[in-house]
Structures are given as C-alpha cells and as structure tokens.
Coordinates of C-alpha atoms and ligand atoms in Angstrom, one line a residue:
X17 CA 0.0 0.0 0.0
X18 CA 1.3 3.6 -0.7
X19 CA 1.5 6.0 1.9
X20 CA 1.3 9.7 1.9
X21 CA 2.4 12.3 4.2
X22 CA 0.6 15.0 5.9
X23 CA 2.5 17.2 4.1
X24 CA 2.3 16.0 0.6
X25 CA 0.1 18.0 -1.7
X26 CA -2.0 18.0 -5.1
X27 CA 0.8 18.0 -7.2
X28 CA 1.8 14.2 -6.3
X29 CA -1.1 12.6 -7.9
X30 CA -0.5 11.0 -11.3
X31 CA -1.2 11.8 -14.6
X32 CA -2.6 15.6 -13.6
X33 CA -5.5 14.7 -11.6
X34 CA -6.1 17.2 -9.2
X35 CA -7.8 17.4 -5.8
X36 CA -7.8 20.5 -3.5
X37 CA -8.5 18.4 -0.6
X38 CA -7.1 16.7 2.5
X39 CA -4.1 14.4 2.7
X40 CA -6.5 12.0 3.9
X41 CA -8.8 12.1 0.5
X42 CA -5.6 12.6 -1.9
X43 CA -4.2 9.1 -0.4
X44 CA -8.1 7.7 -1.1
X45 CA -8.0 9.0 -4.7
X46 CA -4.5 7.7 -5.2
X47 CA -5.7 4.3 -4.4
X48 CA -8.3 4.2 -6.9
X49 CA -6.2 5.4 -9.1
X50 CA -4.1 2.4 -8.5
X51 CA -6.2 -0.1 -8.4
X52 CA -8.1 0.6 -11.6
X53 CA -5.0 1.1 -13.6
X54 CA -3.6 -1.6 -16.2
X55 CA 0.0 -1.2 -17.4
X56 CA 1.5 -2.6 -20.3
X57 CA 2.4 -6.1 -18.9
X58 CA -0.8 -6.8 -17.9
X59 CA -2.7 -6.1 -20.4
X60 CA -0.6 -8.6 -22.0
X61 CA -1.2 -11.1 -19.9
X62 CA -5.0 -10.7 -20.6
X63 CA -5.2 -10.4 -24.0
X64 CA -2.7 -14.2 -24.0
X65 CA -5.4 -15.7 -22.2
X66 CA -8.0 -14.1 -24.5
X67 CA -6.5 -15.9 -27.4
X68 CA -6.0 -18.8 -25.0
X69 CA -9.7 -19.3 -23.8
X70 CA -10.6 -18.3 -27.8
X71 CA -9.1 -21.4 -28.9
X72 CA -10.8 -23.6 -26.4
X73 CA -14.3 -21.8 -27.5
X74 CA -13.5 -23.3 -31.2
X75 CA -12.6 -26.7 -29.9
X76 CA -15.5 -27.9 -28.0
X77 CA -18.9 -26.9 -26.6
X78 CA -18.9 -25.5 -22.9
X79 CA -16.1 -23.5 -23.0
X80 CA -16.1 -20.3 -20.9
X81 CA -15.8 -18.1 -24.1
X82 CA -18.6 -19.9 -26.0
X83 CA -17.1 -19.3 -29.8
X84 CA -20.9 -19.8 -31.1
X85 CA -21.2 -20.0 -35.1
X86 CA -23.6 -17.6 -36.3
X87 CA -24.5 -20.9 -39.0
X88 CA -24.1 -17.7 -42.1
X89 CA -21.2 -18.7 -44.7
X90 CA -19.1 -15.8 -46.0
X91 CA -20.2 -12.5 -45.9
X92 CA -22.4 -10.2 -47.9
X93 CA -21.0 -8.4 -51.1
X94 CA -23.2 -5.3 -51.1
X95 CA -25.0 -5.7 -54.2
X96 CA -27.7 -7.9 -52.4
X97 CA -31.5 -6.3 -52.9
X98 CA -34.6 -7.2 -51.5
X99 CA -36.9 -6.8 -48.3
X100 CA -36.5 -7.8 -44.7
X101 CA -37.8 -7.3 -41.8
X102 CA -35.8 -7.2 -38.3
X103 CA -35.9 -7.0 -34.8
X104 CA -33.8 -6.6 -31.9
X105 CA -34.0 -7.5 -28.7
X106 CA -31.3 -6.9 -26.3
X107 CA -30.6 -3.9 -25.2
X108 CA -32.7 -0.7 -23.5
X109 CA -35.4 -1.0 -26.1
X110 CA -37.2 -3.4 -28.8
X111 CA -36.5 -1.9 -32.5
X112 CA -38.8 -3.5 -35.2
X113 CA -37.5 -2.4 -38.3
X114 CA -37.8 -3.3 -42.1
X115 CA -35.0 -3.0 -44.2
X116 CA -35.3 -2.4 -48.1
X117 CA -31.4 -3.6 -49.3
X118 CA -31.1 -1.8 -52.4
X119 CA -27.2 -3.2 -53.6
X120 CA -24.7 -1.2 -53.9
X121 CA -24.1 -1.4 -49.9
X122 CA -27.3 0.9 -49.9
X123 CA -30.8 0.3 -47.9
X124 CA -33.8 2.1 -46.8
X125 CA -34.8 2.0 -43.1
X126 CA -38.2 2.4 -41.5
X127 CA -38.2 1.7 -37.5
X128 CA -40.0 1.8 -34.7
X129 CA -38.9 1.1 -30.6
X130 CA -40.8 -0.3 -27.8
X131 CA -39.9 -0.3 -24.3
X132 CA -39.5 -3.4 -22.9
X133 CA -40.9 -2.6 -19.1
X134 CA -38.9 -4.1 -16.2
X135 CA -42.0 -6.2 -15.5
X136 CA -41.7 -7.9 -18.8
X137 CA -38.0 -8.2 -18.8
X138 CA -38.1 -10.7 -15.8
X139 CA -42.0 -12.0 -16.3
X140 CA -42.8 -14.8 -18.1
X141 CA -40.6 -15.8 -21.7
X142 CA -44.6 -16.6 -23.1
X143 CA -45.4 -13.0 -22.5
X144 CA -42.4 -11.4 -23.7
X145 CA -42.8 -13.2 -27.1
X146 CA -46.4 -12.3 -27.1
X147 CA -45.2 -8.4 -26.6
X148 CA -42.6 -8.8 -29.4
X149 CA -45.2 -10.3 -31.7
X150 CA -47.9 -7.5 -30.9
X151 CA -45.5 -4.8 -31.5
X152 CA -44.6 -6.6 -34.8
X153 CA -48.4 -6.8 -35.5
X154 CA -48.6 -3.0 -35.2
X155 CA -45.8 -2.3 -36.8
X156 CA -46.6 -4.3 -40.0
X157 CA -50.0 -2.5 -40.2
X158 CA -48.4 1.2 -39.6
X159 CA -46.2 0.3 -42.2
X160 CA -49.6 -0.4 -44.4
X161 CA -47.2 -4.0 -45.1
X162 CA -49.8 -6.8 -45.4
X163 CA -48.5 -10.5 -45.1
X164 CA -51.4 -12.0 -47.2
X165 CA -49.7 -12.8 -50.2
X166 CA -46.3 -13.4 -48.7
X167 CA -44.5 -14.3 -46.2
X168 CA -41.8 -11.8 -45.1
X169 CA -38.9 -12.8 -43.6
X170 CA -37.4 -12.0 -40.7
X171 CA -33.5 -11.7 -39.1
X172 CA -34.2 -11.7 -34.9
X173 CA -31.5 -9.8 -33.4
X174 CA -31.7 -11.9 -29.9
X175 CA -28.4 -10.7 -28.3
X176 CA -27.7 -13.1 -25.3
X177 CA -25.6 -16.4 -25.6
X178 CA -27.3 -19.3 -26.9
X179 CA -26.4 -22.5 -28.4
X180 CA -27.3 -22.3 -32.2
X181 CA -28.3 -25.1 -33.4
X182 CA -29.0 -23.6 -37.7
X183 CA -29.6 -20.1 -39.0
X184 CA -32.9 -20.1 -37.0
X185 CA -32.4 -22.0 -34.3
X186 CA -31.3 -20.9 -30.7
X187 CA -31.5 -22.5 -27.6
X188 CA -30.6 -19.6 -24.6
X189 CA -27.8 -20.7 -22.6
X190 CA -28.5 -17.9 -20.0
X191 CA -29.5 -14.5 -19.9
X192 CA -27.5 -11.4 -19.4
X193 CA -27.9 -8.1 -19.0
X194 CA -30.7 -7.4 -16.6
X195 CA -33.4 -9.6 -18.4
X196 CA -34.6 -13.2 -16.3
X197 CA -37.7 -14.1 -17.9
X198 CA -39.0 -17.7 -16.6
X199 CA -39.3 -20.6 -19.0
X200 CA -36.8 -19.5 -21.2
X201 CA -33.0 -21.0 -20.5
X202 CA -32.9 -24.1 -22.6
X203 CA -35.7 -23.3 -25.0
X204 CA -35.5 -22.2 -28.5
X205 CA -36.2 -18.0 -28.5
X206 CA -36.8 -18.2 -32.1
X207 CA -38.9 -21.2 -31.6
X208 CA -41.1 -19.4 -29.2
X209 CA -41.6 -15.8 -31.2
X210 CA -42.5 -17.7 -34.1
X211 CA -45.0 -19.6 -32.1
X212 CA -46.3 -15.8 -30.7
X213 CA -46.3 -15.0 -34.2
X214 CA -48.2 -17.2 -35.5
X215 CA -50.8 -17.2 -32.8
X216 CA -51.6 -13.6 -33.7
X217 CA -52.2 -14.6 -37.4
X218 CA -48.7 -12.4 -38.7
X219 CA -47.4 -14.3 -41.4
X220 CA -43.5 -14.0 -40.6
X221 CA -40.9 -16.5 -41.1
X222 CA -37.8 -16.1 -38.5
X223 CA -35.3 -17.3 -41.0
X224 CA -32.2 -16.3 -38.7
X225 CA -31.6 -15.7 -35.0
X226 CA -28.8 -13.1 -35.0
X227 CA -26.7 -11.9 -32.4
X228 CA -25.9 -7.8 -32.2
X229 CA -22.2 -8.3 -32.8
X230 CA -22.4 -10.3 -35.8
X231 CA -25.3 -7.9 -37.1
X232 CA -22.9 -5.2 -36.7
X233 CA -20.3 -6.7 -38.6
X234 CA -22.5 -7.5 -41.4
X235 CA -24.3 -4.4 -41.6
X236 CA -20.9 -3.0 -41.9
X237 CA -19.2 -5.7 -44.6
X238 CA -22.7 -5.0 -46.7
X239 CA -21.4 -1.6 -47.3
X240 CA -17.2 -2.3 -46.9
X241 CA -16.9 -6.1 -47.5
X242 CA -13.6 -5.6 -46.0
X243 CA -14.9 -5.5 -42.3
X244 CA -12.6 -7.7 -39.9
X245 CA -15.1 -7.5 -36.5
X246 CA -18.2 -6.2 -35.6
X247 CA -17.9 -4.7 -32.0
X248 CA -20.9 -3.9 -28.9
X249 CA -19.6 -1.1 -26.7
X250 CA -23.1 -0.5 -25.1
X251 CA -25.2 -1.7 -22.7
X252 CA -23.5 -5.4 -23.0
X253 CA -19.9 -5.6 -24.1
X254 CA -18.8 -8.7 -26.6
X255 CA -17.4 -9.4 -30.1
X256 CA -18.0 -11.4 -33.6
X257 CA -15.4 -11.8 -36.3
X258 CA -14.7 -13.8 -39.1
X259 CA -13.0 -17.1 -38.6
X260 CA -11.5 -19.4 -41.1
X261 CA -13.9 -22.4 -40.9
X262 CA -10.8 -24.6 -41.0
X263 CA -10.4 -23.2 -37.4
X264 CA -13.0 -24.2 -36.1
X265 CA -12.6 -27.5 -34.9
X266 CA -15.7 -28.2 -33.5
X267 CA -17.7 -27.3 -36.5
X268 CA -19.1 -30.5 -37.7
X269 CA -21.2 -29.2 -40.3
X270 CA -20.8 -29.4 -43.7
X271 CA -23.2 -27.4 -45.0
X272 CA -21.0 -23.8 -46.1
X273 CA -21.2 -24.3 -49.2
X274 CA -17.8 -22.4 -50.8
X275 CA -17.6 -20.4 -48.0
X276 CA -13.8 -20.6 -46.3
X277 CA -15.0 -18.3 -43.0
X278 CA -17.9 -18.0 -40.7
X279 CA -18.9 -14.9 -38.5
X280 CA -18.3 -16.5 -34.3
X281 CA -20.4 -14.4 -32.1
X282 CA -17.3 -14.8 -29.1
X283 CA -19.7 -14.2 -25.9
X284 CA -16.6 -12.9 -24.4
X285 CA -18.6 -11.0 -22.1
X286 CA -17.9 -14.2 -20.0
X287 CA -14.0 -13.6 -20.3
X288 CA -12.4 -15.0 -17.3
X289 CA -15.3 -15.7 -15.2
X290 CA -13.0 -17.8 -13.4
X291 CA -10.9 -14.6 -12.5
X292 CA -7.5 -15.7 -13.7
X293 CA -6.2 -12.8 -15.0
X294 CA -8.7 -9.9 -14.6
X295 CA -8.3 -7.3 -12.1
X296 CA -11.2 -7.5 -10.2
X297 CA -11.4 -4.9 -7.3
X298 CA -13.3 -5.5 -4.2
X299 CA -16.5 -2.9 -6.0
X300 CA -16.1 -5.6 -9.2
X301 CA -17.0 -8.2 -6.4
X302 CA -20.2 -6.3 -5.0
X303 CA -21.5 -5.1 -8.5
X304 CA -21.2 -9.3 -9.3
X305 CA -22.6 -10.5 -6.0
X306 CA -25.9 -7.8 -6.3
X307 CA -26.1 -8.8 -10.1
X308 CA -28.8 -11.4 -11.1
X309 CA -26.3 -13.4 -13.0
X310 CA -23.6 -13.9 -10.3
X311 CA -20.1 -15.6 -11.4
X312 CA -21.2 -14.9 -14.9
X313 CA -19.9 -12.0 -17.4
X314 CA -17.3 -10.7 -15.2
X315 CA -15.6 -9.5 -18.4
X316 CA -19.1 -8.1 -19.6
X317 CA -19.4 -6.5 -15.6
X318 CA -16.4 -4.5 -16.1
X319 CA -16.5 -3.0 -19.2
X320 CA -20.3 -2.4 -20.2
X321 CA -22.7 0.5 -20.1
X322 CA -25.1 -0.7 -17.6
X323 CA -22.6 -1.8 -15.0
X324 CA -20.0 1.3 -15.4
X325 CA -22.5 4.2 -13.4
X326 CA -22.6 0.8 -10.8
X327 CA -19.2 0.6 -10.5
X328 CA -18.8 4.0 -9.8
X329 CA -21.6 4.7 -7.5
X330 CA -19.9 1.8 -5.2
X331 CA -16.6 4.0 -5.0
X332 CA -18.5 6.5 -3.8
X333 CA -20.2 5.0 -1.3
X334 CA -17.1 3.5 -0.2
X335 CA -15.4 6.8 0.4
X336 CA -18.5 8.5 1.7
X337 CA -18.6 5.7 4.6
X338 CA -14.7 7.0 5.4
X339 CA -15.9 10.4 5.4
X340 CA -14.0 11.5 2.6
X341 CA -16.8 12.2 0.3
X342 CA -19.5 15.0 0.5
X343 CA -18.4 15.3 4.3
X344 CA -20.0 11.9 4.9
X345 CA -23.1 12.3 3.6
X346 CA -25.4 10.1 0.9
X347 CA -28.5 10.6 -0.5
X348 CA -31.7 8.3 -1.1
X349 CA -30.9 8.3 -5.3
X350 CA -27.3 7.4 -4.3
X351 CA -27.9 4.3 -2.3
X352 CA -29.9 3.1 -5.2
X353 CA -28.6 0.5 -6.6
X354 CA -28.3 1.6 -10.9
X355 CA -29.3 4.9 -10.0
X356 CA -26.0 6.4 -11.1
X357 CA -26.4 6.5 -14.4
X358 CA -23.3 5.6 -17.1
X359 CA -24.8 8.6 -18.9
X360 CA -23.7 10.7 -16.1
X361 CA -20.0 9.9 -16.1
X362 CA -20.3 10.8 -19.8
X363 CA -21.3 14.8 -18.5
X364 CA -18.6 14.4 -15.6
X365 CA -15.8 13.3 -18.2
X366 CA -16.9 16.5 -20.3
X367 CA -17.1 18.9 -17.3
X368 CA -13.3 20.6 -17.6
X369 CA -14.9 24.4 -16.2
X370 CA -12.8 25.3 -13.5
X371 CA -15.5 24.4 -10.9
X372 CA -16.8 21.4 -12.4
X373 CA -20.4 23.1 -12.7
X374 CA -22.0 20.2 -14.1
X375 CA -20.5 17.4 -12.3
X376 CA -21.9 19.5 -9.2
X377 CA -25.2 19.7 -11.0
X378 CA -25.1 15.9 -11.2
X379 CA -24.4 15.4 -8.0
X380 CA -26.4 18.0 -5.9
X381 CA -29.7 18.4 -8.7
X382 CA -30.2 14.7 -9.9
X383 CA -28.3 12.7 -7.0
X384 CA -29.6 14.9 -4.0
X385 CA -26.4 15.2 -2.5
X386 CA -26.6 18.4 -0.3
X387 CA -23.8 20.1 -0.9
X388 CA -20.6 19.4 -2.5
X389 CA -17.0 21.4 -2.3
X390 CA -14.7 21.4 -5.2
X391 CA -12.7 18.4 -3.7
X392 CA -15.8 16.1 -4.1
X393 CA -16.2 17.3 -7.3
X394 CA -12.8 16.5 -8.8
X395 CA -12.7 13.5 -6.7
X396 CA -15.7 12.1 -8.3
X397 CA -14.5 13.1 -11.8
X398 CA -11.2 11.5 -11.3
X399 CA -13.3 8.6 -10.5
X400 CA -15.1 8.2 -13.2
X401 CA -12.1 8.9 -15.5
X402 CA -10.5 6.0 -14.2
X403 CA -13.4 3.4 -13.8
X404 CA -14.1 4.5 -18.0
X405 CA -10.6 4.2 -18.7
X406 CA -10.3 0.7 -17.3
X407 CA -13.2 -0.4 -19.8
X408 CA -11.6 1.1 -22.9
X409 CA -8.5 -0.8 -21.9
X410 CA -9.9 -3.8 -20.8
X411 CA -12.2 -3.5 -24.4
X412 CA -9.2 -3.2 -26.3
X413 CA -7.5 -6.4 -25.1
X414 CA -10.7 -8.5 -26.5
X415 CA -9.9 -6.6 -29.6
X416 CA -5.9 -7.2 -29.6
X417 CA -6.9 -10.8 -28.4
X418 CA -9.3 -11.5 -31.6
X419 CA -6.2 -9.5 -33.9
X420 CA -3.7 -11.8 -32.9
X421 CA -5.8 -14.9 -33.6
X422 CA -6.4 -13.8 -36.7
X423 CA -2.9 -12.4 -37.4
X424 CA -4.0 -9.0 -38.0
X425 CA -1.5 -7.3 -35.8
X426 CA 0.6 -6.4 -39.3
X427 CA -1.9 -6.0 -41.4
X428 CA -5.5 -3.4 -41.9
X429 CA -8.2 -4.4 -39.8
X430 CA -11.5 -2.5 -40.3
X431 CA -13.3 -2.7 -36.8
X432 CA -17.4 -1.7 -36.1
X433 CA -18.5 -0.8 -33.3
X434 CA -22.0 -0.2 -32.0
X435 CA -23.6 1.1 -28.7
X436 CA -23.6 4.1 -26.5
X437 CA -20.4 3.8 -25.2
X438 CA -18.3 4.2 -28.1
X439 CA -20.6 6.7 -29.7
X440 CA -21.1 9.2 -27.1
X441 CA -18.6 8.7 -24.0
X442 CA -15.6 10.8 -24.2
X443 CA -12.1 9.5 -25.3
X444 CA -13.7 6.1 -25.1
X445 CA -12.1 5.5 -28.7
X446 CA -9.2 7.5 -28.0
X447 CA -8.3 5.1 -24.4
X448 CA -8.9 1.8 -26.2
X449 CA -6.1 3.2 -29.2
X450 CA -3.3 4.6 -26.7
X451 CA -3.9 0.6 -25.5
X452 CA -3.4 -0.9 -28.4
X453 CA -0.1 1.4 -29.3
X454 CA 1.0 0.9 -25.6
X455 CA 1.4 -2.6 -26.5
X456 CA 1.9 -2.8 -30.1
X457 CA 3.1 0.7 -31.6
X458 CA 2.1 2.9 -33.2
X459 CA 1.9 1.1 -36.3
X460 CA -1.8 0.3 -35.0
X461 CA -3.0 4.1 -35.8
X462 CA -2.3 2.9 -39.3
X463 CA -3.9 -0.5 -39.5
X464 CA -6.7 -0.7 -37.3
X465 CA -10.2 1.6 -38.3
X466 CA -12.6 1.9 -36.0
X467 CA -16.1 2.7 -37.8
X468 CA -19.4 3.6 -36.0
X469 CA -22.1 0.8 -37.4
X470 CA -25.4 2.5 -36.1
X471 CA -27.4 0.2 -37.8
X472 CA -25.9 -2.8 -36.6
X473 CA -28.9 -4.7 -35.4
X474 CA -31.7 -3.7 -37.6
X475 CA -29.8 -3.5 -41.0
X476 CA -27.2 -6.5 -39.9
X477 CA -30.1 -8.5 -39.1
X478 CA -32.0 -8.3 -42.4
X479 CA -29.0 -8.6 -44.2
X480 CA -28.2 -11.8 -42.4
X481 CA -32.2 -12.3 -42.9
X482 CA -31.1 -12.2 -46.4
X483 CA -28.1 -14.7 -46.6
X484 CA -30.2 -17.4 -44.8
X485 CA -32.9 -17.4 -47.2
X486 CA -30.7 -17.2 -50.1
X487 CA -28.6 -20.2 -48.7
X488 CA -31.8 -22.0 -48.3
X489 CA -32.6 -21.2 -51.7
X490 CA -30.1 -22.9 -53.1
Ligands
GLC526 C1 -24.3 -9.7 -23.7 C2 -24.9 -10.8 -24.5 C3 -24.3 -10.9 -25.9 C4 -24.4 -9.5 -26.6 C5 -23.8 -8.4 -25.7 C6 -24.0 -7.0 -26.3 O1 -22.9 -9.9 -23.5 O2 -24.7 -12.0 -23.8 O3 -25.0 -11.8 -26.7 O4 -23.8 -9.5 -27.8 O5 -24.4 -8.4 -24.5 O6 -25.3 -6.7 -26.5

C-alpha cells in the first residue's frame, strides 16, 4: 500500500488529476487510481489468455468463451437487394424495423422502438414473445405492409448467448444483461416468437436468429466487404469476427457451401469468469454479488454500459462511509442501486470548467447530495475517468486478443462498433487506441479503423435475414 504524508500535496497525484483536498482524501484517490490502472504487462497477460480461452471456444462446446457459429457462410458483397424485416431485442429498447437492401451497400430503413418494461423483462418468456409479436403486429399494419400474399422474412437480433443449433435455431444458454424471464433457459427464443407470431395470425418466417455483434459486422461488410469484427460497446460488451472455418474445430457441419470463413459471435462478455487474469477490485465483487447473474460476465461487468455508473456509485459509497466524500453524507438516489447513471460519467468526463459546474449539478440536482465542495467534485470526476478508462482498456484487449488470432497485428483491420459507449462517451475510442499502441506501436494508428455501425442490429439482421434465405434457396 502507498502512503502519503501529511504534508504532501495535489501536485503528487499521477497523470494531472487534481484534488484540493485533504491528505486524507488525496491518499483515497491515489488508491483508486491504483487499483483501476492496467500497465503494459498486464494487459498482455490478458489479452494471451483471450487468445488462450478463444481457442478452447472453437474446440469444444462449454467452454467459458462460447465461440458460437452464427451458421451464415461468407459474408455479404453489397449488391444484395430485396426486403426484410428485423428485430432486436437486447438492449434498452425493442426496435422492429424493415429493411429495403437496395445493392450497392445501400438500404432504406423504417423503425420503430418499444420499451421493454422491467416487468416484462423478468416476467414470463410466453409473455415477452407475445409483446414482441404485438408490436410486430402493429408495426406491420403502420407500415400499411400486409403478409397476405407473402411471407416476409425475418432476421431476430436476440443478443444473449445461446447454443445455435441452424440459422434459426437458438437454444438460450442464460440470460445477461438485466433480463430473467421464466421458461426460457434451454428453449428455443426463435422457436417461441414464431409460435407468438403465429398465434396472432402475422405471417412471418424467423429465417435467422442473430446476435448484435455479428449484425454489426455484417451491416458494416454490406457496405465495406472488407470489415474484420463487428464490435458492442453499449449496454453489454462482446465481439464477432470472421474465422476461417478450417479453425474451427468443432464445426461438424458441412453445409457452407464455398464459403472458407464464418462470422463467431465470441460471448466474451464471460471472459475470465474464473478470475485468472482480470483485475477484479473489491467494488467488481459487490457489483457481481448484487447482479442477477452472479459468477457470470465478469468480463461483460467491467466494461459495459449498464454496469459502469454501478461501479462508480460503489466507489463513492465506499469513500462517503470513510468520510472522505460530501463530508460523509449520501442521498436516497445514491444508495440506489443503478441509480447512477453511465450517462452521467459521460457529462462528468466532459465537465473541464474550473469548478466542475455540471458534475456539481449531477451530484447535488439529480443525485440529491446536499452540498458538494470542489474536492468532491474532482474526486468524483477523477473517479469516473479512471473506472471508464479501465473499460476502454480492458475492451481493447478483446480486440488485440481477436487481432492476434487472426494475425491481424501487421496487417488493416476495419473494426465496427455499436452502442452508447463508443458513440457518445468521451475519449472512449481515443483510451482503447493509446492501448493498443502501448502494447503494439504505433503502427496500430495505421492499420486498425474503428467505424461507427449505427445500424448494426436492424440492417445486420436483415441482411443476415437475407443470406439465410438465399442459402436456403439454393
Ligand atoms: C451480452 C450478450 C451478448 C451481446 C452483448 C452485447 O454480452 O450475452 O450476446 O452480444 O451483451 O449486447
């Protein structure tokens, strides 16, 4: 442990952070700092046991890093056309969209999003499917699209780990992410929604269950066939590439076609569940042990959107109990558990005014937090610089991980990326690429292109819609 002296002052902490405030609360700080840093040699470390656990994913079944193939040969070329329909289900909201794919990497889009309530998210699987199949209903009929004379077809963005089984066929493994619907784990999703769908008389075919990773990554090859990964930086964290079927040695099928790779939706928000190699800190272990999936995703836990506001809030809490944080004192919102938004650390990271105005207005207006003196307020900022930092450099050793399985170290390596994290949360980017040159060089500002897939989960999903029903075609 490090210790400070009475005397020592601002000027001692690392990397500029600044806090006008007690020896007491500058040692505190220090120790975060500390704790949630990640130097060169282990990051190493972690990204040899990515490529380590990745292997075992394509060798057998049960591995801790799943390796699932997405069943879709090859990837699109761009000058596919037709019309799909899509849905996603995974994140904050359910998107039912149809896609017109026009060639040329071009499409039209027309969405609409539901809110999946909290009830429905840990109700009954039966009624969740029934929800999904309503709001499909409606949509179909706002969109003035009748089913009568044919079938549409749909790609079902179902992002959660499952054992797939074809194209359209999915058994969940578990769920992730906040959702725990009953009478789901160890049925077919895709079975069940079509079931819901037909029940309500809409004449939809689920011709592919998709995951949001490989969605991503095809909604990005449609336009640049080139695309290497498709990336979620959101609410859940994980990663699909393309893998040489040859590779993957537990692929039994036969039935690619010409196709030499297949997109592997990773799961690798499961990464060292076994805690090996990952620096988990004792507000890691309470965010896991109040999570509804404990021992699962720790990889997921420290990286993602909906568990980075957690992590944070549980630092805070920590050093409000030691008095070194708003004089003692919490609020109701605080000791919420989720109340702290990841969306918040966002505003903090962009607060540089001299009196961190709108980190205060976080903290006193939304969290109820009496008062706060400028201390607090660059305490907490420092806080949520670091706990954000930690994710971009634990995301980028999934990505240096899947680069050096692939041998892409050396060579281009188009990246998407979709979700909230990498679109709007400062330097998020920026952290995971001084990473990847820590470790590499900076030979990786050349090669590797991040690109921002929006669409990854509507459009990927009806362009994988699309290569299903072609490969059935044929
Ligand atoms: C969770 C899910 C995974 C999904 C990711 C991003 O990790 O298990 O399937 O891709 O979240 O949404």
């Amino acid at each position: 442990m490090l210790t400070v002296s009475a005397r020592e002052n601002t000027s001692t902490l690392p990397c500029g952070y600044k806090v006008d405030g007690t020896p007491g609360q500058i040692e505190a700080i220090r120790q975060v700092i500390d704790l949630f840093s990640l130097n060169k040699d282990q990051l190493t470390k972690i990204i040899a046991q990515f490529v380590d656990e990745m292997g075992k994913g394509l060798d057998h079944d049960g591995a801790t890093v799943a390796m699932i193939p997405s069943f879709v040969p090859g990837k699109p070329t761009g000058k596919e056309t037709g019309t799909y329909l899509a849905l996603d289900l995974g994140g904050t909201n359910l998107r039912v969209c149809k896609v017109v794919l026009l060639g040329d990497g071009k499409y039209d889009i027309h969405q609409r999003k539901y809110v999946v309530s909290e009830t429905l998210k840990r109700g009954k699987m039966h009624d969740l499917c029934d929800f999904i199949a309503e709001c499909v209903g409606a949509f179909l009929s706002e969109q003035h699209t009748s089913t009568d004379s044919e079938r549409l077809k749909l790609g079902f963005t179902f992002s959660f780990p499952i054992f797939q089984t074809s194209m359209n066929r999915g058994v969940l493994k578990q769920w992730t992410k906040g959702f725990a619907c009953s009478g789901a784990v160890g049925k077919d999703a895709a079975l069940m929604l079509q079931e819901a769908l037909h029940k309500k008389h809409i004449n939809v075919d689920i011709v592919a269950i998709v995951n949001d990773t490989v969605g991503t990554l095809m909604a990005h090859a449609y336009q640049e066939p080139d695309t290497m990964m498709g990336v979620i930086m959101g609410t859940g964290a994980n990663i699909s590439y393309c893998e040489k079927i040859a590779n993957i040695t537990k692929w039994k099928q036969q039935d690619h076609g010409s196709a030499e790779e297949m997109a592997i939706n990773m799961e690798c928000g499961a990464f060292d569940c076994e805690r090996r190699v990952l620096p988990v800190t004792v507000y890691d272990q309470r965010i896991d042990r109040q999570s509804l999936n404990v021992h699962e995703q720790q990889h997921e836990k420290m990286i993602a959107g909906m568990y980075l506001g957690e992590i944070t809030r549980q630092i805070m809490l920590d050093m409000i109990d030691r008095r070194l944080l708003f004089g003692g004192r919490s609020s109701s919102e605080l000791n919420r558990q989720w109340s702290f938004d990841t969306a918040y650390m966002s505003t903090i990271e962009k607060d540089t005014s001299a009196k961190l105005l709108d980190t205060g207005h976080i903290l006193e207006s939304i969290m109820n937090i009496p008062s706060t003196a400028l201390a607090d307020r660059q305490m907490v900022k420092i806080i949520t610089t670091c706990v954000g930092r930690r994710a971009a450099r634990l995301h980028a050793c999934g990505l240096a991980g899947v680069m050096t399985q692939t041998r892409k170290l050396d060579t281009a390596c188009t990246i998407a990326v979709d979700g909230s994290l990498f679109e709007f949360y400062p330097n998020f980017e920026k952290n995971i690429m001084d990473a990847l040159v820590e470790i590499y060089g900076p030979k990786m500002k050349d090669n590797v292109k991040f690109a921002l897939s929006r669409d990854g989960s509507g459009l990927g999903a009806a362009v994988v819609a699309m290569m299903a029903h072609k490969h059935t075609q044929k």
